C-alpha cells in the first residue's frame, strides 16, 4: 500500500490534504488501480483516464452531500477507491464482491446507478431540482464522456436544464475522443475542431514566444491557456443550450482542475466544464491501445496483455463477424449497423472489407433501429449488431418503426443470457420475453455456433423482422459449415429420445444455450430432449407430439421465466386444450448479480446438475431407473 493512499478511507480524509499533495496521491492511486485491475480483470483504460478528475471532484465538493453521477459507470474505480472501497477492490466484479459500476445499495457515495450511457445529466438534473425544491444547497454533478454525449437522452436533458434557473448543476464533459470504439459523428467532429482550431493554436504559440522571457507573465499565460479555447470560439453549442461553458482544460492537471471546480462551485445556474483526458493515462500500453485495455481479464502489468495461442472454439461474436462478411459478399443488399460497438460486436473485419456498407451511429440505439428501418424501406437488408441489453433502449423503435411495417431488419443480439462480471445491467435476460410478444417478429436461439450461422442466414433471407440471440463467449466447438444455408422457420429438432415406458416419460424443451446442459441432465433421467431453435414461431407440431406422447414437459431457457419461451409453450398447450404437468425453468423474478457466468448459472439452477435436481424434485413419482437410451442425430 502506498503512503498517501493508505490514509484515505473517505473523501473527508482526501479533503484534509494540502493541494500540493494531490498530484502524488493521483500517481499512487493510478498505480494501485493498475495493480488491482490486473489481478481481477475489469475496465482499465477508462479508469486510468479519470484518476485526477475523481480526486478533484471529491476534493472540491462535499460528497456524499453533493451528488456525483458518473455516466456509463465503468469509469468509477478511482471514485470507489477514494470512497472507502479500496480493500474491496480485491473482489471486484466477483460473486459477493463490489460491482464494476456505481450502485446505490453499495455506497452512499454512489448517488445513482449507471451502466448504460447518456443518463447522467437527466439524473443529476432531477437531483438538482429536488435540492432546489427542498431548499438544500447541495450540488449535482454529471460526469459524461464525449461519446455518451452523442446519445439523444443527453441532449434532451441539456435542453431541459438550460431553461431552469437557480439550480446547482454542473455537467463535466470528459472528452477523451473515445468511447469503447473510436468516437464518431458530428459532435465528435465539433469537439475536435474546438480543440484544434488554427486561430487558437496560432495565438497560443505566438503568446508563448512573446512571454517566455518574462517568467511571471508566462506562468500567468499558462494558467490562462486552459480557458483560452472557449474564449476564441464565438459561441459554443453548450452556451446555446443555456449553460455557462468553461474549457477545455487539461483533465490530468490538478493545478487547473481544482481551482476551476472551486470557482464553479460558487456559481449558480447550469454550468458546463469541458475537460480533456486520455484513456489509459499513465500506463503506456493502455495509452497506445485503449480499446485492447478497455476491459481486460487478468494480466501482468509489467508484460501487458498477451494474445493466447489460438485453437479453441471461436466465440459467437467471431462467428457473427465472419458470417456478416460472407453474407455481404454474397448479397450486395446487406449493410451492417452498430451503436458504437465495432469491436464488441465483431465488426472490425466487416468495416475493413466493406467500408461503404458499415455504419457506426455512435451511442444511439434508437437511431440505429430506425435507420435500419429506413434502409429496409429502400430494399437494403440491414443487420443491426447490438447487445441484447442495449436493444432494450430501442424497443419503441423496434415495434413502431420495424415490426408494424414488417420490414426485413435483422437483429443480431450478442450477449444473450447471463454475461458474467458486468452484472444485472448487462445481462441479456429479457429479450425472449420482450421480442416474442411483438407481432411479425421471428425469434431464434442457436444451440451452437454452426446453428447460429444458419440462423443468421435464415434471418437475412426472411421478408420481415428477425432476431438471432446468442451468448457471450466461445461456442461448444461444433464444426462450422461455410455454406450459407437457411433453416425452416418454426421447426425444431429432437436431440434425444427417452426409452422409458408410458407413465414415466419426460420431455425437455430446451432453447438456445440450454440445449447442452439439458442433454447432460437428460442422461441420468432418461428424458427426451428437443432443441426448439425458434422461440417465435414455436414448433407447434413438435410440442403437441411430445405433449401427447409424454407424461410431463419441462422447458429450459436462459431468460426470465416470466413471459419467456416457457410461457409461450404453456400458452400453446392451453390453446391446444392439453392439460399435463409442466415445469418452467429459467431465471427467477429478481436481478442476478455479477460474477463468473458458470457460477451464476449454477446459482439459479440452470447448469446440468440444477436442471436434473429440479426435474427430480418436481417429478419424482414419474422417474424410473435409467433405461435404454435412443439418440437422434
Coordinates of C-alpha atoms in Angstrom, one line a residue:
X1 CA 0.0 0.0 0.0
X2 CA 1.3 3.4 -0.9
X3 CA 2.0 6.1 1.7
X4 CA -0.7 8.7 0.9
X5 CA -3.4 6.4 -0.4
X6 CA -3.4 4.2 2.7
X7 CA -4.5 7.2 4.7
X8 CA -7.6 7.8 2.5
X9 CA -10.6 5.9 3.7
X10 CA -13.2 8.6 2.7
X11 CA -13.3 11.9 0.8
X12 CA -13.1 13.6 4.2
X13 CA -9.6 12.3 4.5
X14 CA -8.8 13.4 1.0
X15 CA -10.0 17.0 1.7
X16 CA -7.6 17.1 4.7
X17 CA -4.7 17.0 2.3
X18 CA -2.9 20.1 1.1
X19 CA -3.4 20.9 -2.6
X20 CA 0.3 20.2 -3.4
X21 CA -0.1 16.6 -2.1
X22 CA -2.8 15.8 -4.7
X23 CA -0.6 15.0 -7.7
X24 CA 1.4 12.5 -5.6
X25 CA -1.9 10.9 -4.4
X26 CA -3.1 10.7 -8.0
X27 CA 0.1 8.8 -9.0
X28 CA -0.3 6.4 -6.1
X29 CA -4.0 5.9 -6.9
X30 CA -3.2 5.2 -10.6
X31 CA -0.5 2.6 -9.6
X32 CA -2.9 0.9 -7.2
X33 CA -5.7 0.9 -9.8
X34 CA -3.4 -0.7 -12.4
X35 CA -2.2 -3.4 -10.0
X36 CA -5.7 -4.1 -8.7
X37 CA -7.4 -4.5 -12.1
X38 CA -4.6 -6.6 -13.4
X39 CA -5.4 -9.1 -10.7
X40 CA -9.2 -9.1 -11.0
X41 CA -9.9 -8.0 -14.6
X42 CA -12.3 -5.2 -15.3
X43 CA -12.4 -1.9 -17.1
X44 CA -8.9 -0.3 -17.2
X45 CA -8.4 2.4 -19.9
X46 CA -11.4 4.5 -18.9
X47 CA -10.5 4.4 -15.2
X48 CA -6.8 5.3 -15.7
X49 CA -8.1 8.4 -17.5
X50 CA -10.3 9.7 -14.7
X51 CA -8.0 9.5 -11.7
X52 CA -7.3 13.2 -11.4
X53 CA -10.9 14.0 -12.2
X54 CA -12.1 11.8 -9.3
X55 CA -9.6 13.3 -7.0
X56 CA -10.5 16.8 -7.9
X57 CA -14.3 16.3 -7.6
X58 CA -14.1 14.7 -4.2
X59 CA -11.6 17.3 -3.0
X60 CA -13.7 20.3 -4.0
X61 CA -17.3 19.0 -3.5
X62 CA -18.8 17.9 -0.2
X63 CA -19.6 14.3 -1.1
X64 CA -21.8 12.4 -0.4
X65 CA -23.9 15.5 0.4
X66 CA -23.1 16.8 -3.1
X67 CA -24.1 14.2 -5.6
X68 CA -21.8 12.9 -8.4
X69 CA -23.4 10.9 -11.2
X70 CA -20.9 9.0 -13.3
X71 CA -22.2 8.3 -16.8
X72 CA -21.8 4.7 -18.1
X73 CA -20.2 4.0 -14.8
X74 CA -17.2 1.9 -15.9
X75 CA -15.0 4.9 -15.2
X76 CA -15.6 4.9 -11.4
X77 CA -12.9 2.7 -9.9
X78 CA -10.9 5.7 -8.6
X79 CA -14.1 7.0 -7.2
X80 CA -14.7 3.7 -5.4
X81 CA -11.2 3.6 -4.0
X82 CA -11.5 7.1 -2.6
X83 CA -14.9 6.4 -1.0
X84 CA -13.9 3.6 1.3
X85 CA -13.8 0.6 -1.0
X86 CA -10.0 0.3 -1.5
X87 CA -9.7 -3.1 0.1
X88 CA -12.9 -4.3 -1.6
X89 CA -11.3 -3.9 -5.0
X90 CA -9.7 -7.3 -4.5
X91 CA -13.1 -8.9 -5.1
X92 CA -14.2 -6.5 -7.9
X93 CA -17.0 -8.0 -10.1
X94 CA -16.8 -11.3 -8.3
X95 CA -19.7 -13.1 -6.6
X96 CA -20.1 -11.4 -3.2
X97 CA -17.8 -8.6 -4.2
X98 CA -18.3 -5.0 -5.3
X99 CA -19.7 -4.1 -8.7
X100 CA -17.8 -2.6 -11.6
X101 CA -20.4 0.1 -11.8
X102 CA -22.0 2.6 -9.3
X103 CA -24.7 1.0 -7.2
X104 CA -26.9 2.9 -4.7
X105 CA -27.1 -0.1 -2.4
X106 CA -23.3 -0.4 -2.3
X107 CA -22.3 3.0 -1.1
X108 CA -23.8 6.3 -0.1
X109 CA -21.3 7.9 -2.4
X110 CA -22.9 6.1 -5.4
X111 CA -25.6 8.7 -6.0
X112 CA -27.1 6.9 -9.0
X113 CA -26.7 3.5 -10.5
X114 CA -25.3 3.7 -14.1
X115 CA -24.1 1.3 -16.7
X116 CA -25.8 2.3 -19.9
X117 CA -24.8 5.7 -21.4
X118 CA -26.2 9.2 -21.6
X119 CA -28.3 9.1 -18.4
X120 CA -26.2 11.2 -16.1
X121 CA -27.4 14.7 -17.0
X122 CA -31.1 13.7 -16.6
X123 CA -30.4 12.1 -13.2
X124 CA -28.3 14.9 -12.0
X125 CA -30.8 17.5 -13.1
X126 CA -33.5 15.6 -11.2
X127 CA -31.4 15.7 -8.1
X128 CA -30.6 19.4 -8.6
X129 CA -34.3 20.2 -9.0
X130 CA -35.1 18.2 -5.9
X131 CA -32.5 20.1 -3.9
X132 CA -33.9 23.4 -5.1
X133 CA -37.4 22.5 -4.1
X134 CA -36.3 21.3 -0.7
X135 CA -34.2 24.3 -0.1
X136 CA -31.0 22.3 0.2
X137 CA -27.7 23.9 -1.0
X138 CA -26.3 20.7 -2.4
X139 CA -24.7 20.4 -5.8
X140 CA -25.4 17.8 -8.5
X141 CA -22.5 16.9 -10.9
X142 CA -22.9 14.8 -14.0
X143 CA -19.6 13.3 -15.4
X144 CA -20.3 12.3 -19.0
X145 CA -17.9 11.2 -21.8
X146 CA -17.8 12.7 -25.3
X147 CA -19.3 9.6 -26.9
X148 CA -22.0 9.3 -24.3
X149 CA -22.8 12.9 -25.0
X150 CA -23.8 11.8 -28.5
X151 CA -26.8 9.9 -27.1
X152 CA -30.1 11.6 -27.6
X153 CA -31.1 11.4 -24.0
X154 CA -28.1 13.7 -23.1
X155 CA -29.4 16.4 -25.4
X156 CA -32.9 16.0 -24.1
X157 CA -31.5 16.7 -20.6
X158 CA -29.4 19.7 -21.8
X159 CA -32.4 21.1 -23.5
X160 CA -34.4 21.0 -20.2
X161 CA -31.6 22.0 -17.9
X162 CA -30.7 25.2 -19.8
X163 CA -34.0 26.9 -19.0
X164 CA -34.1 26.2 -15.3
X165 CA -32.6 29.0 -13.2
X166 CA -31.0 28.9 -9.8
X167 CA -30.1 25.2 -9.8
X168 CA -26.7 23.9 -8.7
X169 CA -26.0 21.7 -11.7
X170 CA -22.5 21.0 -13.1
X171 CA -22.0 18.9 -16.3
X172 CA -18.4 17.7 -16.7
X173 CA -17.7 16.6 -20.2
X174 CA -14.9 14.1 -20.0
X175 CA -13.5 14.4 -23.5
X176 CA -11.1 11.6 -24.4
X177 CA -12.0 11.3 -28.1
X178 CA -13.0 7.7 -27.4
X179 CA -16.0 5.6 -26.4
X180 CA -15.2 1.9 -26.4
X181 CA -14.6 2.1 -30.1
X182 CA -13.3 5.4 -31.6
X183 CA -15.9 8.1 -31.3
X184 CA -17.9 9.0 -34.4
X185 CA -20.4 11.6 -35.5
X186 CA -20.8 15.4 -35.9
X187 CA -20.5 16.2 -32.2
X188 CA -17.1 14.5 -32.1
X189 CA -16.0 16.5 -35.1
X190 CA -17.2 19.7 -33.4
X191 CA -15.2 18.9 -30.3
X192 CA -12.2 18.1 -32.5
X193 CA -12.5 21.5 -34.2
X194 CA -12.8 23.2 -30.9
X195 CA -9.7 21.5 -29.7
X196 CA -7.5 22.1 -32.8
X197 CA -8.7 25.4 -34.2
X198 CA -6.0 27.1 -36.1
X199 CA -6.7 30.6 -34.6
X200 CA -6.3 29.2 -31.1
X201 CA -3.1 27.3 -31.9
X202 CA -1.5 30.3 -33.6
X203 CA -2.5 32.6 -30.8
X204 CA -1.1 30.2 -28.2
X205 CA 2.2 29.8 -29.9
X206 CA 2.7 33.5 -30.5
X207 CA 1.8 34.3 -26.9
X208 CA 4.3 31.7 -25.6
X209 CA 7.1 33.1 -27.6
X210 CA 6.4 36.7 -26.5
X211 CA 6.0 35.8 -22.9
X212 CA 8.7 33.2 -22.4
X213 CA 11.4 35.8 -21.4
X214 CA 9.1 37.1 -18.7
X215 CA 8.5 34.1 -16.3
X216 CA 5.7 35.6 -14.2
X217 CA 3.7 36.6 -17.3
X218 CA 4.5 33.2 -18.9
X219 CA 3.1 31.4 -15.9
X220 CA 0.0 33.6 -16.0
X221 CA -0.4 32.7 -19.7
X222 CA 0.0 29.0 -18.9
X223 CA -2.8 29.1 -16.4
X224 CA -4.9 31.3 -18.8
X225 CA -4.4 28.8 -21.6
X226 CA -6.8 26.3 -20.0
X227 CA -9.6 28.8 -20.7
X228 CA -8.4 30.2 -24.0
X229 CA -10.1 27.7 -26.3
X230 CA -13.5 28.6 -25.0
X231 CA -12.8 32.3 -25.4
X232 CA -11.7 32.2 -29.0
X233 CA -14.9 30.3 -30.1
X234 CA -17.6 33.0 -30.5
X235 CA -20.4 30.8 -29.2
X236 CA -20.3 27.2 -28.3
X237 CA -23.0 24.6 -28.7
X238 CA -23.4 24.3 -25.0
X239 CA -23.8 28.0 -24.4
X240 CA -26.7 27.9 -26.8
X241 CA -28.3 25.3 -24.6
X242 CA -28.2 27.8 -21.7
X243 CA -25.1 26.6 -19.9
X244 CA -22.1 28.6 -18.8
X245 CA -19.3 26.9 -20.7
X246 CA -15.8 26.7 -19.3
X247 CA -12.9 25.0 -21.0
X248 CA -11.4 22.9 -22.5
X249 CA -8.9 22.3 -19.7
X250 CA -6.4 19.5 -19.1
X251 CA -8.2 16.8 -17.1
X252 CA -4.9 15.5 -15.7
X253 CA -3.7 18.9 -14.4
X254 CA -4.9 19.1 -10.8
X255 CA -3.4 22.6 -10.6
X256 CA -6.0 23.6 -13.2
X257 CA -8.8 21.3 -12.3
X258 CA -9.1 22.1 -8.6
X259 CA -9.3 25.9 -8.8
X260 CA -11.6 25.7 -11.7
X261 CA -14.0 23.4 -9.9
X262 CA -13.7 25.7 -6.8
X263 CA -14.8 28.7 -8.8
X264 CA -17.7 26.8 -10.5
X265 CA -18.9 25.6 -7.1
X266 CA -19.8 29.2 -6.2
X267 CA -21.7 29.9 -9.4
X268 CA -25.5 29.5 -9.8
X269 CA -27.3 28.1 -12.8
X270 CA -26.3 25.3 -15.1
X271 CA -22.5 25.1 -15.5
X272 CA -20.6 23.1 -18.2
X273 CA -16.9 22.2 -17.7
X274 CA -15.1 20.6 -20.7
X275 CA -12.1 18.6 -19.6
X276 CA -9.7 16.7 -21.8
X277 CA -8.4 13.4 -20.6
X278 CA -6.5 10.4 -22.1
X279 CA -7.7 6.9 -21.8
X280 CA -5.1 4.7 -20.3
X281 CA -3.2 7.7 -18.9
X282 CA 0.0 6.8 -17.1
X283 CA 0.2 3.2 -18.5
X284 CA 1.9 3.4 -21.8
X285 CA 0.5 0.1 -23.2
X286 CA -3.1 1.3 -22.4
X287 CA -2.4 4.7 -23.9
X288 CA -1.2 3.1 -27.1
X289 CA -4.2 0.7 -27.4
X290 CA -7.1 1.9 -25.2
X291 CA -9.5 -0.5 -26.9
X292 CA -7.4 -3.6 -26.1
X293 CA -7.2 -2.4 -22.5
X294 CA -10.8 -1.3 -22.2
X295 CA -12.0 -4.4 -20.3
X296 CA -9.1 -6.9 -19.9
X297 CA -9.0 -10.0 -17.9
X298 CA -6.1 -10.7 -15.5
X299 CA -2.7 -9.8 -16.8
X300 CA 0.8 -9.0 -15.8
X301 CA 1.2 -5.1 -15.8
X302 CA 4.9 -5.5 -16.5
X303 CA 4.3 -7.5 -19.6
X304 CA 0.9 -6.3 -20.7
X305 CA -1.9 -8.3 -22.4
X306 CA -0.5 -11.2 -24.5
X307 CA -2.5 -13.0 -27.1
X308 CA -3.1 -16.5 -26.1
X309 CA -2.5 -19.3 -28.6
X310 CA -5.4 -20.0 -30.9
X311 CA -7.0 -23.4 -31.3
X312 CA -10.1 -23.1 -29.0
X313 CA -13.6 -22.8 -30.2
X314 CA -14.4 -19.4 -31.8
X315 CA -16.6 -17.0 -29.9
X316 CA -20.2 -16.4 -31.1
X317 CA -19.1 -12.8 -31.8
X318 CA -16.4 -14.1 -34.2
X319 CA -18.9 -16.4 -35.8
X320 CA -21.2 -13.4 -36.4
X321 CA -18.4 -11.3 -37.8
X322 CA -17.3 -13.9 -40.2
X323 CA -20.9 -14.6 -41.3
X324 CA -21.5 -10.9 -41.9
X325 CA -18.6 -10.7 -44.3
X326 CA -19.6 -13.9 -46.1
X327 CA -23.2 -12.8 -46.5
X328 CA -22.2 -9.3 -47.6
X329 CA -20.0 -10.8 -50.3
X330 CA -23.0 -12.9 -51.5
X331 CA -25.7 -10.3 -51.2
X332 CA -25.0 -6.7 -52.1
X333 CA -28.1 -5.5 -50.2
X334 CA -26.6 -6.4 -46.8
X335 CA -25.4 -3.5 -44.7
X336 CA -24.1 -3.6 -41.1
X337 CA -25.1 -1.1 -38.3
X338 CA -23.6 -0.9 -34.8
X339 CA -24.3 1.6 -32.0
X340 CA -20.6 2.3 -31.1
X341 CA -19.7 -1.4 -30.5
X342 CA -17.5 -2.2 -33.5
X343 CA -15.0 -4.4 -31.6
X344 CA -17.6 -5.8 -29.1
X345 CA -19.9 -6.9 -31.9
X346 CA -17.2 -8.4 -34.1
X347 CA -17.4 -5.9 -37.0
X348 CA -13.8 -4.9 -37.4
X349 CA -13.2 -7.1 -40.4
X350 CA -16.5 -6.0 -41.9
X351 CA -15.6 -2.4 -41.7
X352 CA -12.3 -3.1 -43.3
X353 CA -13.7 -5.2 -46.2
X354 CA -17.0 -3.3 -46.7
X355 CA -16.4 0.3 -45.5
X356 CA -19.2 1.8 -47.6
X357 CA -21.7 -0.7 -46.1
X358 CA -20.6 -0.2 -42.4
X359 CA -22.4 2.3 -40.2
X360 CA -21.4 3.2 -36.7
X361 CA -24.1 5.5 -35.4
X362 CA -22.5 6.2 -32.0
X363 CA -24.2 5.5 -28.7
X364 CA -27.7 6.0 -30.2
X365 CA -29.6 2.7 -30.2
X366 CA -33.0 4.3 -31.0
X367 CA -31.5 5.9 -34.1
X368 CA -29.8 2.6 -35.1
X369 CA -33.1 0.8 -35.2
X370 CA -35.0 3.4 -37.2
X371 CA -32.0 4.0 -39.5
X372 CA -32.2 0.3 -40.3
X373 CA -36.0 0.6 -40.9
X374 CA -35.4 3.4 -43.4
X375 CA -32.8 1.4 -45.2
X376 CA -35.1 -1.6 -45.4
X377 CA -37.8 0.5 -46.9
X378 CA -35.5 1.1 -49.8
X379 CA -34.6 -2.5 -50.5
X380 CA -31.5 -3.0 -48.3
X381 CA -31.0 -5.8 -45.8
X382 CA -29.7 -4.1 -42.7
X383 CA -28.2 -6.1 -39.9
X384 CA -28.2 -4.4 -36.6
X385 CA -25.4 -5.8 -34.4
X386 CA -26.3 -4.9 -30.9
X387 CA -26.1 -6.3 -27.4
X388 CA -29.3 -7.7 -26.0
X389 CA -29.3 -5.3 -23.1
X390 CA -28.8 -2.3 -25.4
X391 CA -31.7 -3.2 -27.7
X392 CA -33.9 -2.5 -24.7
X393 CA -33.2 1.1 -25.4
X394 CA -34.6 0.9 -28.9
X395 CA -37.7 -1.1 -28.1
X396 CA -40.2 1.5 -29.1
X397 CA -38.5 1.9 -32.5
X398 CA -38.4 -1.9 -32.9
X399 CA -42.2 -2.0 -32.5
X400 CA -43.3 1.2 -34.3
X401 CA -40.7 1.6 -37.0
X402 CA -39.8 -2.0 -37.8
X403 CA -42.4 -4.5 -36.7
X404 CA -45.6 -2.6 -37.6
X405 CA -44.2 -2.1 -41.1
X406 CA -43.0 -5.7 -41.2
X407 CA -39.6 -4.6 -42.5
X408 CA -36.7 -7.0 -43.2
X409 CA -34.3 -5.9 -40.4
X410 CA -32.0 -8.5 -38.8
X411 CA -31.2 -8.0 -35.1
X412 CA -28.0 -9.9 -34.2
X413 CA -28.3 -10.0 -30.4
X414 CA -25.0 -10.6 -28.8
X415 CA -24.6 -11.2 -25.0
X416 CA -27.9 -13.0 -24.7
X417 CA -28.3 -14.6 -21.3
X418 CA -26.0 -14.1 -18.3
X419 CA -22.9 -12.3 -19.2
X420 CA -20.9 -12.6 -16.0
X421 CA -18.9 -9.8 -14.3
X422 CA -20.8 -6.8 -15.7
X423 CA -23.8 -7.9 -13.7
X424 CA -27.5 -7.1 -13.8
X425 CA -27.3 -4.0 -16.1
X426 CA -25.7 -6.1 -18.8
X427 CA -27.3 -9.5 -18.6
X428 CA -29.3 -10.1 -21.7
X429 CA -32.1 -11.9 -20.0
X430 CA -35.3 -10.1 -21.1
X431 CA -35.1 -10.4 -24.9
X432 CA -37.0 -13.6 -25.4
X433 CA -39.8 -12.0 -23.4
X434 CA -39.8 -8.6 -24.9
X435 CA -39.4 -9.8 -28.5
X436 CA -41.8 -12.7 -28.7
X437 CA -44.8 -10.5 -27.8
X438 CA -44.2 -8.3 -30.9
X439 CA -46.3 -9.3 -34.0
X440 CA -44.3 -10.1 -37.2
X441 CA -41.1 -10.9 -35.2
X442 CA -39.2 -14.1 -35.7
X443 CA -37.0 -15.0 -32.7
X444 CA -34.3 -17.7 -32.8
X445 CA -31.8 -19.0 -30.3
X446 CA -29.0 -21.3 -31.5
X447 CA -27.7 -24.3 -29.6
X448 CA -24.2 -24.0 -31.1
X449 CA -22.1 -21.7 -33.3
X450 CA -22.9 -23.5 -36.5
X451 CA -26.6 -23.2 -35.9
X452 CA -26.0 -19.6 -35.1
X453 CA -24.6 -19.1 -38.6
X454 CA -27.5 -20.8 -40.2
X455 CA -30.0 -18.8 -38.2
X456 CA -28.4 -15.5 -39.2
X457 CA -28.7 -16.6 -42.8
X458 CA -32.3 -17.5 -42.2
X459 CA -32.9 -14.1 -40.7
X460 CA -31.4 -12.1 -43.5
X461 CA -33.4 -14.0 -46.1
X462 CA -36.7 -13.6 -44.2
X463 CA -39.0 -11.0 -45.5
X464 CA -39.7 -9.4 -42.2
X465 CA -38.0 -8.6 -38.9
X466 CA -36.0 -11.4 -37.2
X467 CA -33.7 -11.7 -34.2
X468 CA -31.0 -14.2 -33.5
X469 CA -30.0 -14.3 -29.9
X470 CA -26.6 -15.8 -29.0
X471 CA -24.4 -15.8 -25.9
X472 CA -21.2 -14.1 -24.9
X473 CA -18.0 -16.2 -25.2
X474 CA -16.9 -19.3 -27.0
X475 CA -19.1 -21.9 -28.7
X476 CA -19.1 -25.6 -27.9
X477 CA -16.6 -26.4 -30.7
X478 CA -19.1 -27.6 -33.3
X479 CA -17.9 -27.8 -36.9
X480 CA -18.9 -24.6 -38.8
X481 CA -20.2 -25.2 -42.3
X482 CA -19.1 -22.4 -44.7
X483 CA -22.2 -22.7 -46.9
X484 CA -24.9 -20.1 -46.3
X485 CA -28.0 -22.2 -45.8
X486 CA -31.2 -21.4 -44.1
X487 CA -33.3 -23.3 -41.6
X488 CA -37.1 -24.0 -42.0
X489 CA -38.7 -21.3 -39.9
X490 CA -40.6 -22.5 -36.8
X491 CA -39.1 -26.0 -36.8
X492 CA -37.1 -27.6 -34.0
X493 CA -35.4 -31.0 -33.8
X494 CA -35.2 -33.9 -31.5
X495 CA -31.8 -34.4 -30.0
X496 CA -32.6 -37.3 -27.6
X497 CA -35.5 -39.7 -27.1
X498 CA -36.5 -41.5 -23.9
X499 CA -36.5 -45.2 -23.5
X500 CA -39.0 -45.0 -20.6
X501 CA -42.4 -46.7 -20.9
X502 CA -45.6 -44.7 -20.9
X503 CA -46.3 -43.3 -17.4
X504 CA -42.7 -42.2 -16.9
X505 CA -41.8 -40.2 -19.9
X506 CA -40.4 -36.7 -19.5
X507 CA -39.6 -34.4 -22.4
X508 CA -37.3 -31.3 -22.1
X509 CA -37.9 -28.5 -24.5
X510 CA -34.6 -26.6 -24.5
X511 CA -33.9 -23.2 -26.0
X512 CA -30.5 -21.9 -27.2
X513 CA -27.7 -22.2 -24.7
X514 CA -29.7 -24.6 -22.5
X515 CA -29.6 -27.4 -25.1
X516 CA -26.2 -28.7 -23.9
X517 CA -27.0 -28.7 -20.1
X518 CA -30.4 -30.2 -20.9
X519 CA -28.8 -33.1 -22.7
X520 CA -26.4 -33.6 -19.8
X521 CA -29.2 -33.7 -17.4
X522 CA -31.4 -35.9 -19.6
X523 CA -28.9 -38.9 -19.4
X524 CA -29.5 -39.8 -15.8
X525 CA -33.2 -39.0 -16.1
X526 CA -33.6 -40.9 -19.5
X527 CA -35.6 -37.9 -20.8
X528 CA -36.4 -36.8 -24.3
X529 CA -34.7 -33.5 -25.3
X530 CA -35.8 -31.2 -28.1
X531 CA -33.7 -28.4 -29.5
X532 CA -36.5 -25.9 -30.1
X533 CA -34.5 -23.4 -32.1
X534 CA -37.4 -21.0 -32.5
X535 CA -39.0 -19.1 -29.7
X536 CA -41.3 -17.5 -32.2
X537 CA -42.9 -19.1 -34.1
X538 CA -42.9 -22.2 -31.9
X539 CA -42.8 -25.6 -33.5
X540 CA -46.5 -26.4 -32.7
X541 CA -46.4 -29.9 -34.3
X542 CA -43.3 -30.9 -32.3
X543 CA -44.7 -29.6 -29.0
X544 CA -48.1 -31.2 -29.5
X545 CA -46.5 -34.6 -30.4
X546 CA -44.2 -34.6 -27.4
X547 CA -47.1 -33.5 -25.1
X548 CA -49.3 -36.3 -26.3
X549 CA -46.5 -39.0 -26.1
X550 CA -45.0 -37.9 -22.8
X551 CA -46.3 -37.6 -19.2
X552 CA -44.6 -34.3 -18.3
X553 CA -42.9 -31.4 -20.1
X554 CA -40.0 -29.2 -18.9
X555 CA -38.9 -26.0 -20.6
X556 CA -35.4 -24.6 -20.1
X557 CA -34.2 -21.2 -21.2
X558 CA -31.5 -18.6 -20.2
X559 CA -34.1 -15.9 -19.9
X560 CA -36.6 -14.7 -17.4
X561 CA -39.3 -17.3 -16.8
X562 CA -41.9 -14.6 -16.7
X563 CA -43.1 -14.1 -20.3
X564 CA -40.3 -16.2 -21.8
X565 CA -40.1 -19.2 -24.0
X566 CA -41.6 -21.5 -21.4
X567 CA -44.6 -19.2 -21.0
X568 CA -45.0 -19.4 -24.8
X569 CA -45.1 -23.2 -24.6
X570 CA -47.7 -23.0 -21.7
X571 CA -49.8 -20.7 -23.8
X572 CA -49.7 -23.1 -26.7
X573 CA -50.7 -26.1 -24.6
X574 CA -53.6 -24.1 -23.3
X575 CA -54.6 -23.2 -26.8
X576 CA -54.5 -26.9 -27.8
X577 CA -56.5 -27.9 -24.7
X578 CA -53.8 -30.1 -23.4
X579 CA -53.6 -30.4 -19.6
X580 CA -50.4 -32.0 -18.3
X581 CA -47.6 -31.5 -15.7
X582 CA -45.4 -28.6 -16.9
X583 CA -42.2 -27.3 -15.3
X584 CA -40.8 -24.0 -16.5
X585 CA -37.1 -23.5 -15.7
X586 CA -35.3 -20.2 -16.3
X587 CA -34.2 -17.1 -14.5
X588 CA -36.1 -16.1 -11.3
X589 CA -38.0 -12.9 -10.8
X590 CA -35.0 -11.0 -9.5
X591 CA -31.9 -9.3 -10.9
X592 CA -29.0 -11.6 -11.0
X593 CA -25.8 -10.1 -9.6
X594 CA -22.3 -10.1 -11.1
X595 CA -19.8 -13.0 -11.0
X596 CA -18.4 -15.9 -13.1
X597 CA -21.0 -16.9 -15.6
X598 CA -20.9 -20.6 -14.9
X599 CA -21.2 -19.9 -11.2
X600 CA -24.2 -17.7 -11.8
X601 CA -25.9 -20.3 -13.9
X602 CA -25.4 -22.9 -11.1
X603 CA -26.7 -20.4 -8.6
X604 CA -30.0 -20.2 -10.4
X605 CA -30.2 -23.9 -11.2
X606 CA -29.5 -23.6 -15.0
X607 CA -26.5 -25.9 -15.1
X608 CA -26.9 -29.6 -15.8
X609 CA -27.0 -30.5 -12.1
X610 CA -29.5 -27.9 -11.3
X611 CA -31.8 -28.9 -14.2
X612 CA -31.7 -32.6 -13.1
X613 CA -32.3 -31.6 -9.5
X614 CA -35.3 -29.5 -10.4
X615 CA -36.9 -32.2 -12.5
X616 CA -36.3 -34.9 -9.9
X617 CA -37.8 -32.6 -7.3
X618 CA -40.9 -32.0 -9.3
X619 CA -41.5 -35.3 -11.0
X620 CA -40.1 -37.8 -8.5
X621 CA -43.2 -40.0 -8.9
X622 CA -42.7 -40.4 -12.7
X623 CA -39.0 -41.1 -12.7
X624 CA -37.8 -44.8 -13.1
X625 CA -34.3 -46.2 -13.1
X626 CA -32.3 -45.3 -16.2
X627 CA -33.3 -47.3 -19.3
X628 CA -32.2 -47.8 -22.8
X629 CA -31.3 -44.5 -24.4
X630 CA -32.0 -43.8 -28.1
X631 CA -30.1 -40.8 -29.5
X632 CA -31.4 -38.9 -32.5
X633 CA -28.8 -37.1 -34.7

